[in-house]
CSV table of C-alpha atoms in Angstrom, one decimal:
chain,number,residue,atom,x,y,z
A,1,MET,CA,93.6,-208.0,47.5
A,2,HIS,CA,95.8,-207.2,50.5
A,3,GLU,CA,97.5,-210.0,52.3
A,4,ARG,CA,96.1,-211.1,55.7
A,5,LYS,CA,97.5,-209.3,58.7
A,6,ASN,CA,99.5,-211.2,61.3
A,7,PHE,CA,97.9,-211.4,64.7
A,8,ASP,CA,99.2,-212.6,68.1
A,9,LEU,CA,98.5,-216.3,68.1
A,10,ALA,CA,100.3,-216.8,71.4
A,11,ALA,CA,97.7,-214.7,73.2
A,12,MET,CA,95.0,-216.9,71.6
A,13,ASP,CA,96.7,-220.1,73.0
A,14,ARG,CA,96.8,-218.5,76.4
A,15,TRP,CA,93.1,-217.7,76.3
A,16,LEU,CA,92.3,-221.2,75.3
A,17,THR,CA,94.3,-222.6,78.2
A,18,GLU,CA,92.8,-220.2,80.7
A,19,ASN,CA,89.3,-221.2,79.7
A,20,ASN,CA,90.1,-225.0,79.6
A,21,VAL,CA,88.8,-225.2,76.1
A,22,THR,CA,88.8,-228.8,74.7
A,23,GLU,CA,87.1,-228.2,71.3
A,24,ILE,CA,87.2,-225.4,68.7
A,25,GLU,CA,84.4,-224.6,66.3
A,26,CYS,CA,86.1,-223.1,63.2
A,27,LEU,CA,83.5,-221.0,61.4
A,28,VAL,CA,83.4,-219.7,57.8
A,29,PRO,CA,80.5,-217.4,56.8
A,30,ASP,CA,79.5,-218.4,53.3
A,31,LEU,CA,77.7,-216.1,50.7
A,32,THR,CA,74.3,-216.8,52.4
A,33,GLY,CA,75.7,-216.0,55.9
A,34,VAL,CA,75.5,-219.7,56.9
A,35,ALA,CA,78.3,-220.9,59.3
A,36,ARG,CA,80.3,-223.6,57.6
A,37,GLY,CA,83.6,-225.2,58.8
A,38,LYS,CA,84.9,-227.9,61.1
A,39,ILE,CA,85.1,-228.8,64.8
A,40,LEU,CA,88.6,-229.6,65.9
A,41,PRO,CA,90.1,-230.9,69.2
A,42,ARG,CA,92.1,-228.2,71.0
A,43,GLU,CA,95.4,-230.1,70.4
A,44,LYS,CA,94.9,-230.4,66.6
A,45,PHE,CA,93.8,-226.7,66.4
A,46,SER,CA,96.9,-225.5,68.3
A,47,THR,CA,99.3,-227.7,66.5
A,48,GLU,CA,98.3,-227.2,62.9
A,49,ARG,CA,97.0,-223.6,63.1
A,50,ALA,CA,95.3,-223.9,59.7
A,51,MET,CA,92.7,-226.1,58.1
A,52,ARG,CA,91.5,-226.7,54.6
A,53,LEU,CA,88.1,-226.6,53.0
A,54,PRO,CA,87.1,-226.7,49.3
A,55,GLU,CA,86.7,-223.2,47.9
A,56,ALA,CA,83.3,-224.4,46.6
A,57,VAL,CA,81.7,-224.1,50.1
A,58,LEU,CA,81.8,-220.4,49.6
A,59,GLY,CA,79.7,-220.7,46.4
A,60,VAL,CA,76.7,-222.7,47.2
A,61,THR,CA,73.0,-221.8,47.4
A,62,VAL,CA,71.0,-221.6,50.7
A,63,THR,CA,69.8,-225.2,49.8
A,64,GLY,CA,73.4,-226.4,49.3
A,65,GLU,CA,73.4,-226.6,45.5
A,66,SER,CA,76.4,-225.6,43.3
A,67,PRO,CA,75.8,-223.5,40.2
A,68,GLU,CA,76.3,-225.4,36.9
A,69,GLY,CA,77.1,-223.9,33.5
A,70,HIS,CA,77.8,-220.3,34.7
A,71,GLU,CA,80.8,-219.0,32.8
A,72,GLY,CA,81.8,-216.5,35.5
A,73,TYR,CA,81.5,-219.0,38.3
A,74,ASP,CA,83.5,-221.6,36.3
A,75,ARG,CA,86.2,-219.0,35.6
A,76,VAL,CA,86.6,-218.2,39.3
A,77,MET,CA,86.2,-221.7,40.8
A,78,GLY,CA,87.7,-223.8,38.0
A,79,PHE,CA,86.9,-227.5,37.6
A,80,THR,CA,89.3,-229.1,40.1
A,81,ASP,CA,87.5,-228.5,43.3
A,82,LYS,CA,90.6,-227.0,44.9
A,83,ASP,CA,91.2,-226.3,48.5
A,84,MET,CA,91.6,-223.0,50.3
A,85,VAL,CA,93.5,-222.5,53.6
A,86,LEU,CA,91.6,-221.3,56.6
A,87,LEU,CA,93.4,-219.2,59.2
A,88,PRO,CA,91.9,-218.2,62.6
A,89,ASP,CA,91.3,-214.6,63.3
A,90,PRO,CA,92.1,-214.4,67.0
A,91,VAL,CA,90.0,-211.2,67.6
A,92,THR,CA,86.9,-213.3,66.9
A,93,LEU,CA,87.7,-216.0,69.5
A,94,ARG,CA,84.7,-216.5,71.8
A,95,LEU,CA,83.3,-219.2,74.1
A,96,VAL,CA,80.3,-221.2,73.0
A,97,PRO,CA,78.0,-220.5,76.0
A,98,TRP,CA,75.6,-223.4,75.3
A,99,ALA,CA,78.2,-226.1,74.9
A,100,VAL,CA,78.3,-228.9,77.5
A,101,ASP,CA,82.1,-229.1,77.5
A,102,PRO,CA,84.3,-226.0,77.3
A,103,THR,CA,84.2,-225.1,73.6
A,104,ALA,CA,85.4,-222.1,71.7
A,105,GLN,CA,84.3,-220.7,68.4
A,106,VAL,CA,86.5,-218.6,66.0
A,107,ILE,CA,85.9,-217.2,62.6
A,108,MET,CA,88.4,-218.3,60.0
A,109,ASP,CA,89.8,-216.2,57.2
A,110,CYS,CA,89.9,-217.7,53.7
A,111,VAL,CA,93.3,-217.6,52.1
A,112,GLY,CA,94.8,-219.1,49.0
A,113,HIS,CA,98.0,-221.2,49.0
A,114,ASP,CA,99.8,-218.0,47.9
A,115,GLY,CA,98.9,-216.3,51.2
A,116,LYS,CA,96.5,-213.8,49.5
A,117,LEU,CA,92.9,-213.5,50.7
A,118,ILE,CA,90.2,-215.3,48.7
A,119,ASP,CA,88.5,-212.3,47.2
A,120,PHE,CA,85.0,-213.8,47.0
A,121,ALA,CA,84.8,-214.7,50.7
A,122,PRO,CA,82.3,-212.3,52.4
A,123,ARG,CA,84.7,-211.1,55.1
A,124,ASN,CA,87.3,-210.3,52.5
A,125,VAL,CA,84.7,-208.4,50.4
A,126,LEU,CA,84.1,-206.2,53.4
A,127,ARG,CA,87.8,-205.8,53.9
A,128,ARG,CA,88.2,-204.8,50.3
A,129,VAL,CA,85.7,-202.0,50.7
A,130,THR,CA,86.9,-200.7,54.1
A,131,ASP,CA,90.5,-200.7,52.7
A,132,LEU,CA,89.3,-198.2,50.1
A,133,TYR,CA,88.2,-195.9,52.9
A,134,LYS,CA,91.5,-196.5,54.7
A,135,ASP,CA,93.4,-195.4,51.6
A,136,LEU,CA,91.6,-192.0,51.9
A,137,GLY,CA,92.5,-191.8,55.6
A,138,TRP,CA,89.0,-192.6,56.8
A,139,THR,CA,87.3,-195.2,59.0
A,140,PRO,CA,83.7,-196.1,58.4
A,141,ILE,CA,81.5,-196.6,61.5
A,142,VAL,CA,78.3,-198.6,61.6
A,143,ALA,CA,75.6,-199.6,64.0
A,144,PRO,CA,73.1,-202.2,62.9
A,145,GLU,CA,69.5,-202.6,64.2
A,146,LEU,CA,68.5,-206.2,63.7
A,147,GLU,CA,64.8,-207.3,63.7
A,148,PHE,CA,63.6,-210.9,64.1
A,149,TYR,CA,60.6,-213.0,64.9
A,150,LEU,CA,60.1,-215.4,67.7
A,151,LEU,CA,57.8,-218.3,66.5
A,152,ALA,CA,56.1,-221.3,67.8
A,153,ARG,CA,57.9,-224.5,66.8
A,154,ASN,CA,56.8,-225.6,63.3
A,155,THR,CA,58.3,-228.7,61.8
A,156,ASP,CA,56.1,-228.7,58.7
A,157,PRO,CA,57.2,-226.2,56.1
A,158,ASP,CA,53.7,-226.4,54.5
A,159,LEU,CA,52.0,-224.9,57.5
A,160,PRO,CA,51.9,-221.2,58.2
A,161,LEU,CA,54.1,-219.8,61.0
A,162,THR,CA,52.5,-218.5,64.2
A,163,PRO,CA,53.7,-216.5,67.3
A,164,PRO,CA,54.9,-218.4,70.3
A,165,VAL,CA,53.2,-218.8,73.6
A,166,GLY,CA,54.6,-216.5,76.3
A,167,ARG,CA,54.7,-216.8,80.1
A,168,SER,CA,51.0,-216.0,80.2
A,169,GLY,CA,50.2,-219.2,78.3
A,170,ARG,CA,48.8,-217.1,75.4
A,171,LYS,CA,50.0,-216.1,72.0
A,172,GLU,CA,50.1,-212.5,70.8
A,173,THR,CA,47.0,-211.6,68.8
A,174,SER,CA,47.6,-207.9,68.4
A,175,ARG,CA,50.5,-205.7,67.6
A,176,GLN,CA,52.5,-204.5,70.6
A,177,LEU,CA,54.9,-201.9,69.4
A,178,TYR,CA,57.4,-200.9,72.1
A,179,SER,CA,55.4,-202.8,74.7
A,180,ILE,CA,57.5,-203.7,77.8
A,181,ASP,CA,55.0,-206.3,79.0
A,182,ALA,CA,55.0,-208.0,75.6
A,183,VAL,CA,58.8,-208.3,75.8
A,184,ASN,CA,58.5,-209.6,79.4
A,185,GLU,CA,56.4,-212.5,78.1
A,186,PHE,CA,59.7,-214.0,77.0
A,187,ASP,CA,61.9,-212.9,79.9
A,188,PRO,CA,63.5,-216.4,80.4
A,189,LEU,CA,64.6,-216.5,76.8
A,190,PHE,CA,66.0,-212.9,76.8
A,191,GLU,CA,67.8,-213.5,80.1
A,192,ASP,CA,69.7,-216.3,78.4
A,193,ILE,CA,70.3,-214.2,75.3
A,194,TYR,CA,71.8,-211.4,77.4
A,195,ASP,CA,73.9,-213.8,79.5
A,196,TYR,CA,75.2,-215.6,76.4
A,197,CYS,CA,75.9,-212.4,74.6
A,198,GLU,CA,77.8,-211.0,77.6
A,199,ILE,CA,79.9,-214.1,77.7
A,200,MET,CA,80.6,-213.7,74.0
A,201,GLY,CA,81.3,-209.9,74.3
A,202,LEU,CA,78.7,-209.0,71.8
A,203,GLU,CA,77.8,-205.7,73.6
A,204,LEU,CA,74.1,-205.4,72.8
A,205,ASP,CA,72.5,-202.0,73.2
A,206,THR,CA,68.7,-202.0,73.5
A,207,LEU,CA,65.9,-204.5,73.0
A,208,ILE,CA,62.5,-203.5,71.9
A,209,HIS,CA,59.3,-205.1,70.7
A,210,GLU,CA,58.6,-204.2,67.1
A,211,PHE,CA,55.4,-203.9,65.1
A,212,GLY,CA,54.7,-207.6,64.4
A,213,ALA,CA,53.3,-210.2,66.7
A,214,GLY,CA,56.4,-211.8,68.3
A,215,GLN,CA,58.7,-209.4,66.4
A,216,MET,CA,61.7,-208.0,68.3
A,217,GLU,CA,64.7,-205.8,67.5
A,218,ILE,CA,68.2,-205.8,69.0
A,219,ASN,CA,70.5,-202.8,68.6
A,220,PHE,CA,74.3,-203.0,68.6
A,221,LEU,CA,76.7,-200.3,69.8
A,222,HIS,CA,78.5,-198.6,67.0
A,223,ASP,CA,82.0,-199.7,65.9
A,224,GLU,CA,84.0,-200.5,62.8
A,225,PRO,CA,82.2,-202.6,60.1
A,226,MET,CA,84.1,-205.9,60.5
A,227,VAL,CA,83.5,-205.8,64.3
A,228,LEU,CA,79.8,-205.3,63.9
A,229,ALA,CA,79.4,-207.8,61.0
A,230,ASP,CA,81.1,-210.5,63.1
A,231,LYS,CA,78.8,-209.6,66.1
A,232,ALA,CA,75.7,-209.9,63.9
A,233,PHE,CA,76.9,-213.2,62.5
A,234,PHE,CA,77.5,-214.5,66.1
A,235,PHE,CA,74.2,-213.1,67.3
A,236,LYS,CA,72.1,-214.8,64.7
A,237,ARG,CA,73.6,-218.1,65.5
A,238,THR,CA,73.2,-217.5,69.3
A,239,LEU,CA,69.5,-216.4,69.1
A,240,ARG,CA,68.5,-219.4,67.0
A,241,GLU,CA,70.2,-221.7,69.5
A,242,VAL,CA,68.6,-220.0,72.6
A,243,ALA,CA,65.1,-220.0,71.0
A,244,MET,CA,65.2,-223.8,70.4
A,245,ARG,CA,66.3,-224.3,74.0
A,246,HIS,CA,63.1,-222.5,75.0
A,247,ASP,CA,60.9,-224.6,72.6
A,248,MET,CA,60.6,-221.8,70.0
A,249,TYR,CA,62.1,-220.8,66.7
A,250,ALA,CA,63.8,-217.5,65.9
A,251,THR,CA,63.9,-216.4,62.3
A,252,PHE,CA,65.6,-213.6,60.4
A,253,MET,CA,63.5,-214.2,57.3
A,254,ALA,CA,62.5,-210.9,55.7
A,255,LYS,CA,58.8,-211.8,55.7
A,256,PRO,CA,57.9,-215.0,57.6
A,257,MET,CA,54.2,-214.3,58.2
A,258,GLU,CA,51.7,-213.1,55.6
A,259,HIS,CA,49.8,-210.5,57.6
A,260,GLU,CA,52.8,-209.2,59.7
A,261,PRO,CA,55.4,-206.6,58.7
A,262,GLY,CA,58.8,-207.8,57.5
A,263,SER,CA,62.1,-207.7,59.4
A,264,ALA,CA,65.0,-205.4,58.5
A,265,MET,CA,68.6,-204.8,59.4
A,266,HIS,CA,68.8,-201.0,59.4
A,267,ILE,CA,72.4,-199.9,59.2
A,268,HIS,CA,73.4,-196.6,60.7
A,269,GLN,CA,76.7,-195.3,59.1
A,270,SER,CA,79.1,-192.5,59.3
A,271,VAL,CA,82.8,-191.9,58.4
A,272,ILE,CA,85.5,-190.4,60.6
A,273,ASP,CA,88.9,-189.0,59.7
A,274,THR,CA,91.2,-191.7,61.1
A,275,LYS,CA,93.9,-189.2,62.4
A,276,THR,CA,91.6,-186.5,63.8
A,277,CYS,CA,88.6,-188.7,64.7
A,278,GLN,CA,86.4,-186.0,63.3
A,279,ASN,CA,83.1,-186.9,61.5
A,280,ILE,CA,83.7,-186.1,57.8
A,281,PHE,CA,79.9,-185.6,57.3
A,282,SER,CA,80.1,-182.4,59.4
A,283,LYS,CA,82.0,-179.1,58.7
A,284,PRO,CA,83.9,-177.3,61.5
A,285,ASP,CA,80.9,-175.0,61.9
A,286,GLY,CA,78.6,-178.0,62.5
A,287,GLU,CA,76.8,-177.8,59.2
A,288,ALA,CA,76.6,-180.9,56.9
A,289,SER,CA,79.6,-181.2,54.6
A,290,PRO,CA,79.5,-181.8,50.8
A,291,LEU,CA,80.8,-185.3,51.5
A,292,PHE,CA,77.6,-186.0,53.4
A,293,TYR,CA,75.5,-185.1,50.5
A,294,HIS,CA,77.8,-187.0,48.0
A,295,TYR,CA,77.4,-190.1,50.3
A,296,ILE,CA,73.6,-189.9,50.3
A,297,ALA,CA,73.6,-189.4,46.5
A,298,GLY,CA,75.8,-192.5,46.1
A,299,LEU,CA,73.2,-194.6,48.0
A,300,GLN,CA,70.4,-193.1,45.9
A,301,LYS,CA,72.2,-194.0,42.6
A,302,TYR,CA,73.5,-197.5,43.5
A,303,LEU,CA,71.1,-199.0,46.1
A,304,PRO,CA,68.7,-200.4,43.4
A,305,ALA,CA,71.7,-202.3,41.9
A,306,ALA,CA,72.8,-203.4,45.4
A,307,MET,CA,69.4,-204.9,46.2
A,308,ALA,CA,70.5,-208.4,45.2
A,309,LEU,CA,72.8,-208.2,48.2
A,310,LEU,CA,70.5,-206.3,50.6
A,311,ALA,CA,67.4,-208.4,49.7
A,312,PRO,CA,69.1,-211.7,48.7
A,313,TYR,CA,66.1,-214.1,48.5
A,314,VAL,CA,62.8,-214.4,46.7
A,315,ASN,CA,61.1,-213.9,50.1
A,316,SER,CA,63.0,-210.6,50.7
A,317,TYR,CA,60.8,-208.7,48.2
A,318,ARG,CA,57.6,-209.6,50.0
A,319,ARG,CA,58.8,-207.1,52.6
A,320,ILE,CA,59.3,-204.2,50.1
A,321,VAL,CA,55.6,-203.2,49.7
A,322,ARG,CA,53.9,-199.8,50.0
A,323,ASN,CA,52.8,-198.9,53.6
A,324,GLY,CA,54.4,-202.0,54.9
A,325,ALA,CA,56.9,-200.4,57.3
A,326,ALA,CA,59.7,-200.8,54.8
A,327,PRO,CA,60.9,-198.4,52.1
A,328,ILE,CA,59.9,-198.8,48.5
A,329,ASN,CA,62.3,-196.2,47.1
A,330,ILE,CA,65.6,-194.4,47.6
A,331,GLU,CA,64.1,-191.0,48.8
A,332,TRP,CA,65.9,-189.4,51.7
A,333,GLY,CA,64.7,-187.3,54.6
A,334,TYR,CA,65.4,-186.0,58.1
A,335,ASP,CA,63.9,-188.2,60.9
A,336,ASN,CA,61.5,-189.7,58.3
A,337,ARG,CA,61.0,-193.5,58.6
A,338,THR,CA,59.1,-193.8,55.3
A,339,VAL,CA,62.2,-193.1,53.2
A,340,GLY,CA,65.0,-195.6,52.2
A,341,ILE,CA,67.7,-193.2,53.5
A,342,ARG,CA,66.9,-191.7,56.8
A,343,VAL,CA,69.0,-189.0,58.5
A,344,PRO,CA,68.4,-189.1,62.3
A,345,ILE,CA,68.5,-185.9,64.3
A,346,SER,CA,71.9,-185.7,66.0
A,347,ASP,CA,74.8,-183.5,67.0
A,348,PRO,CA,77.3,-182.7,64.3
A,349,SER,CA,79.8,-185.1,65.8
A,350,ALA,CA,77.3,-187.9,65.4
A,351,ARG,CA,75.9,-187.0,62.0
A,352,ARG,CA,75.0,-190.2,60.2
A,353,LEU,CA,72.5,-191.8,58.0
A,354,GLU,CA,70.5,-194.9,58.2
A,355,ASN,CA,70.1,-197.4,55.3
A,356,ARG,CA,66.5,-198.7,55.9
A,357,VAL,CA,66.4,-200.9,52.8
A,358,VAL,CA,68.5,-203.9,54.1
A,359,GLY,CA,66.6,-207.0,55.1
A,360,ALA,CA,67.3,-209.0,58.2
A,361,ASP,CA,68.0,-212.0,56.0
A,362,ALA,CA,71.0,-210.3,54.4
A,363,ASN,CA,74.5,-211.5,55.0
A,364,PRO,CA,75.8,-208.8,57.4
A,365,TYR,CA,79.3,-208.8,55.8
A,366,LEU,CA,77.9,-208.2,52.3
A,367,ALA,CA,75.2,-205.8,53.4
A,368,MET,CA,77.7,-203.6,55.1
A,369,ALA,CA,80.2,-203.9,52.3
A,370,VAL,CA,77.7,-202.9,49.6
A,371,THR,CA,76.1,-200.0,51.4
A,372,LEU,CA,79.6,-198.6,52.2
A,373,ALA,CA,80.5,-199.2,48.5
A,374,CYS,CA,77.5,-197.1,47.4
A,375,GLY,CA,78.5,-194.2,49.6
A,376,TYR,CA,82.1,-194.4,48.5
A,377,LEU,CA,81.1,-194.2,44.9
A,378,GLY,CA,78.9,-191.2,45.7
A,379,ILE,CA,81.9,-189.4,47.2
A,380,LYS,CA,84.3,-190.4,44.4
A,381,GLU,CA,81.8,-189.3,41.7
A,382,LYS,CA,80.8,-186.2,43.6
A,383,LEU,CA,77.2,-187.0,43.1
A,384,LYS,CA,74.3,-184.7,44.2
A,385,PRO,CA,71.2,-186.1,46.0
A,386,THR,CA,67.6,-185.3,45.1
A,387,GLU,CA,65.6,-182.8,47.1
A,388,VAL,CA,64.9,-183.9,50.6
A,389,THR,CA,61.5,-185.7,51.2
A,390,THR,CA,59.4,-184.0,53.9
A,391,GLY,CA,56.2,-186.0,53.5
A,392,SER,CA,55.5,-189.7,53.2
A,393,ALA,CA,57.8,-191.5,50.7
A,394,TYR,CA,55.1,-194.2,50.4
A,395,ALA,CA,53.3,-191.7,48.1
A,396,HIS,CA,56.2,-191.8,45.7
A,397,ASP,CA,56.8,-194.4,43.0
A,398,TYR,CA,58.7,-197.6,43.5
A,399,GLN,CA,62.4,-197.2,42.8
A,400,LEU,CA,63.7,-200.5,44.0
A,401,PRO,CA,63.5,-203.9,42.2
A,402,ARG,CA,60.3,-205.8,42.8
A,403,GLY,CA,61.9,-209.2,42.7
A,404,LEU,CA,65.1,-211.1,42.9
A,405,SER,CA,65.4,-211.7,39.1
A,406,GLU,CA,65.1,-207.9,38.4
A,407,ALA,CA,67.6,-207.2,41.2
A,408,LEU,CA,70.2,-209.6,39.7
A,409,ARG,CA,69.9,-208.0,36.3
A,410,GLU,CA,70.6,-204.6,37.9
A,411,LEU,CA,73.6,-205.9,39.8
A,412,GLU,CA,74.9,-207.5,36.6
A,413,ASP,CA,74.8,-204.1,34.8
A,414,ALA,CA,76.4,-202.1,37.7
A,415,THR,CA,80.0,-202.2,36.6
A,416,ALA,CA,81.0,-199.5,39.1
A,417,LEU,CA,79.9,-201.8,42.0
A,418,HIS,CA,81.8,-204.7,40.3
A,419,GLU,CA,85.1,-202.7,40.6
A,420,VAL,CA,84.6,-201.8,44.2
A,421,LEU,CA,83.3,-205.2,45.4
A,422,GLY,CA,85.5,-207.3,43.1
A,423,LYS,CA,84.7,-209.0,39.8
A,424,ASN,CA,85.3,-212.5,41.1
A,425,PHE,CA,82.9,-212.0,43.9
A,426,ILE,CA,80.2,-210.6,41.6
A,427,ASP,CA,80.5,-213.5,39.2
A,428,VAL,CA,80.3,-216.1,42.0
A,429,TYR,CA,77.4,-214.3,43.7
A,430,LEU,CA,75.3,-213.9,40.6
A,431,ALA,CA,75.7,-217.5,39.7
A,432,VAL,CA,74.7,-218.6,43.2
A,433,LYS,CA,71.6,-216.4,43.3
A,434,GLU,CA,70.5,-217.2,39.7
A,435,THR,CA,70.7,-220.9,40.7
A,436,GLU,CA,68.6,-220.2,43.8
A,437,HIS,CA,66.0,-218.3,41.8
A,438,ASP,CA,65.8,-221.1,39.2
A,439,GLU,CA,65.3,-223.6,41.9
A,440,PHE,CA,62.5,-221.5,43.5
A,441,MET,CA,60.7,-221.2,40.1
A,442,ARG,CA,60.3,-224.9,40.0
A,443,VAL,CA,58.2,-224.9,43.2
A,444,ILE,CA,54.4,-224.7,42.9
A,445,SER,CA,53.0,-222.6,45.8
A,446,PRO,CA,49.7,-223.2,47.7
A,447,TRP,CA,48.4,-219.9,46.3
A,448,GLU,CA,48.7,-221.2,42.8
A,449,ARG,CA,46.9,-224.5,43.6
A,450,GLU,CA,44.2,-222.6,45.5
A,451,HIS,CA,43.4,-219.9,42.9
A,452,LEU,CA,44.4,-221.5,39.6
A,453,LEU,CA,43.7,-225.2,39.8
A,454,MET,CA,39.9,-225.0,39.2
A,455,HIS,CA,39.6,-221.5,37.7
A,456,VAL,CA,41.9,-221.1,34.7
């Protein structure tokens, strides 16, 4: 791994002073995308610059458990519960708009005592992949579309989730795709979201109402992957906070409600030549380049093995069902929303493709890293895509794993992805997800009690 770049820390101190900041939230995205870290007084943050956390915080399940008895995990983590050093990335410094006292938040980079990046930290996995593009003289560009549900407060996990009550005093009972009035039902909440995001510099693009009752989508302006992954990380945290302040929940679960469609994080992606700023997916005459087709073919070949990162929970696979507004295979097509890999209609300079497989529950750093890894491998291996799909891809067979256990086995066998993403990361990730899956399998669901208790 490359060593961490040096940034202007003096400018960071000036910004903290100008904004009268008294506390700093030092954030570390773990494998699940959860924000971990510490809250420091301004004086301590500015004096010490760095802080320490156990490396193990990067390798815990979404329930906070650590894997036991996994050879790869033990090889990477060791048995001494050692510390890592956390260094602030000043470009991520932002105010916390909802804090009572002036408070800042900053994402910390995970570094070993030797100064090298911890290679299984999600931001560093994304760095590793984008550095491969950099070595070729290229810069990936992405633009995520992030779906989510607004929900009525529900403190009992045994009860089904329901849409929230809007300004009219009523809940949505029908699907309101692209309805302006349905969005306006939650105007006070969205006004706060836009205000907070403006303070944080998150540069939201458009807001729409999606298919589901209470389901919305936020689009981000395109930029480099790390910039957008950081913004998605901040946005998730911000939205959940704002929703609770309006007596609601907001969730990025892939499938929170039984009879409603799932939530995705569609990722638009292209690649530009860093020197010329030309889109490498287009030839000078405007036609699609061979690199464009290699990239598509890389997604087709490796997305099934990448599913454990793009659909990281048992719940994620409840979204991947036929005719459920989510792809079930890795077919590709032009302006076709039934396929896994969609090519929007665009000018040659904006030629791009959209990975529609990713769930909203995916860690944005890992989702962007692995989808770029798939395209990179397609280019390096000069792969050729299948014939373009012109009809409904829902009529085709399933080509993606149907559950987390199957997805983990495919990732375990995908040695080419191991090399691009890093063997240490793969070993830790597999151990964490296998532990999560084992924990889930010990839970007896209401469906089993209802249909099996008295009938089998």
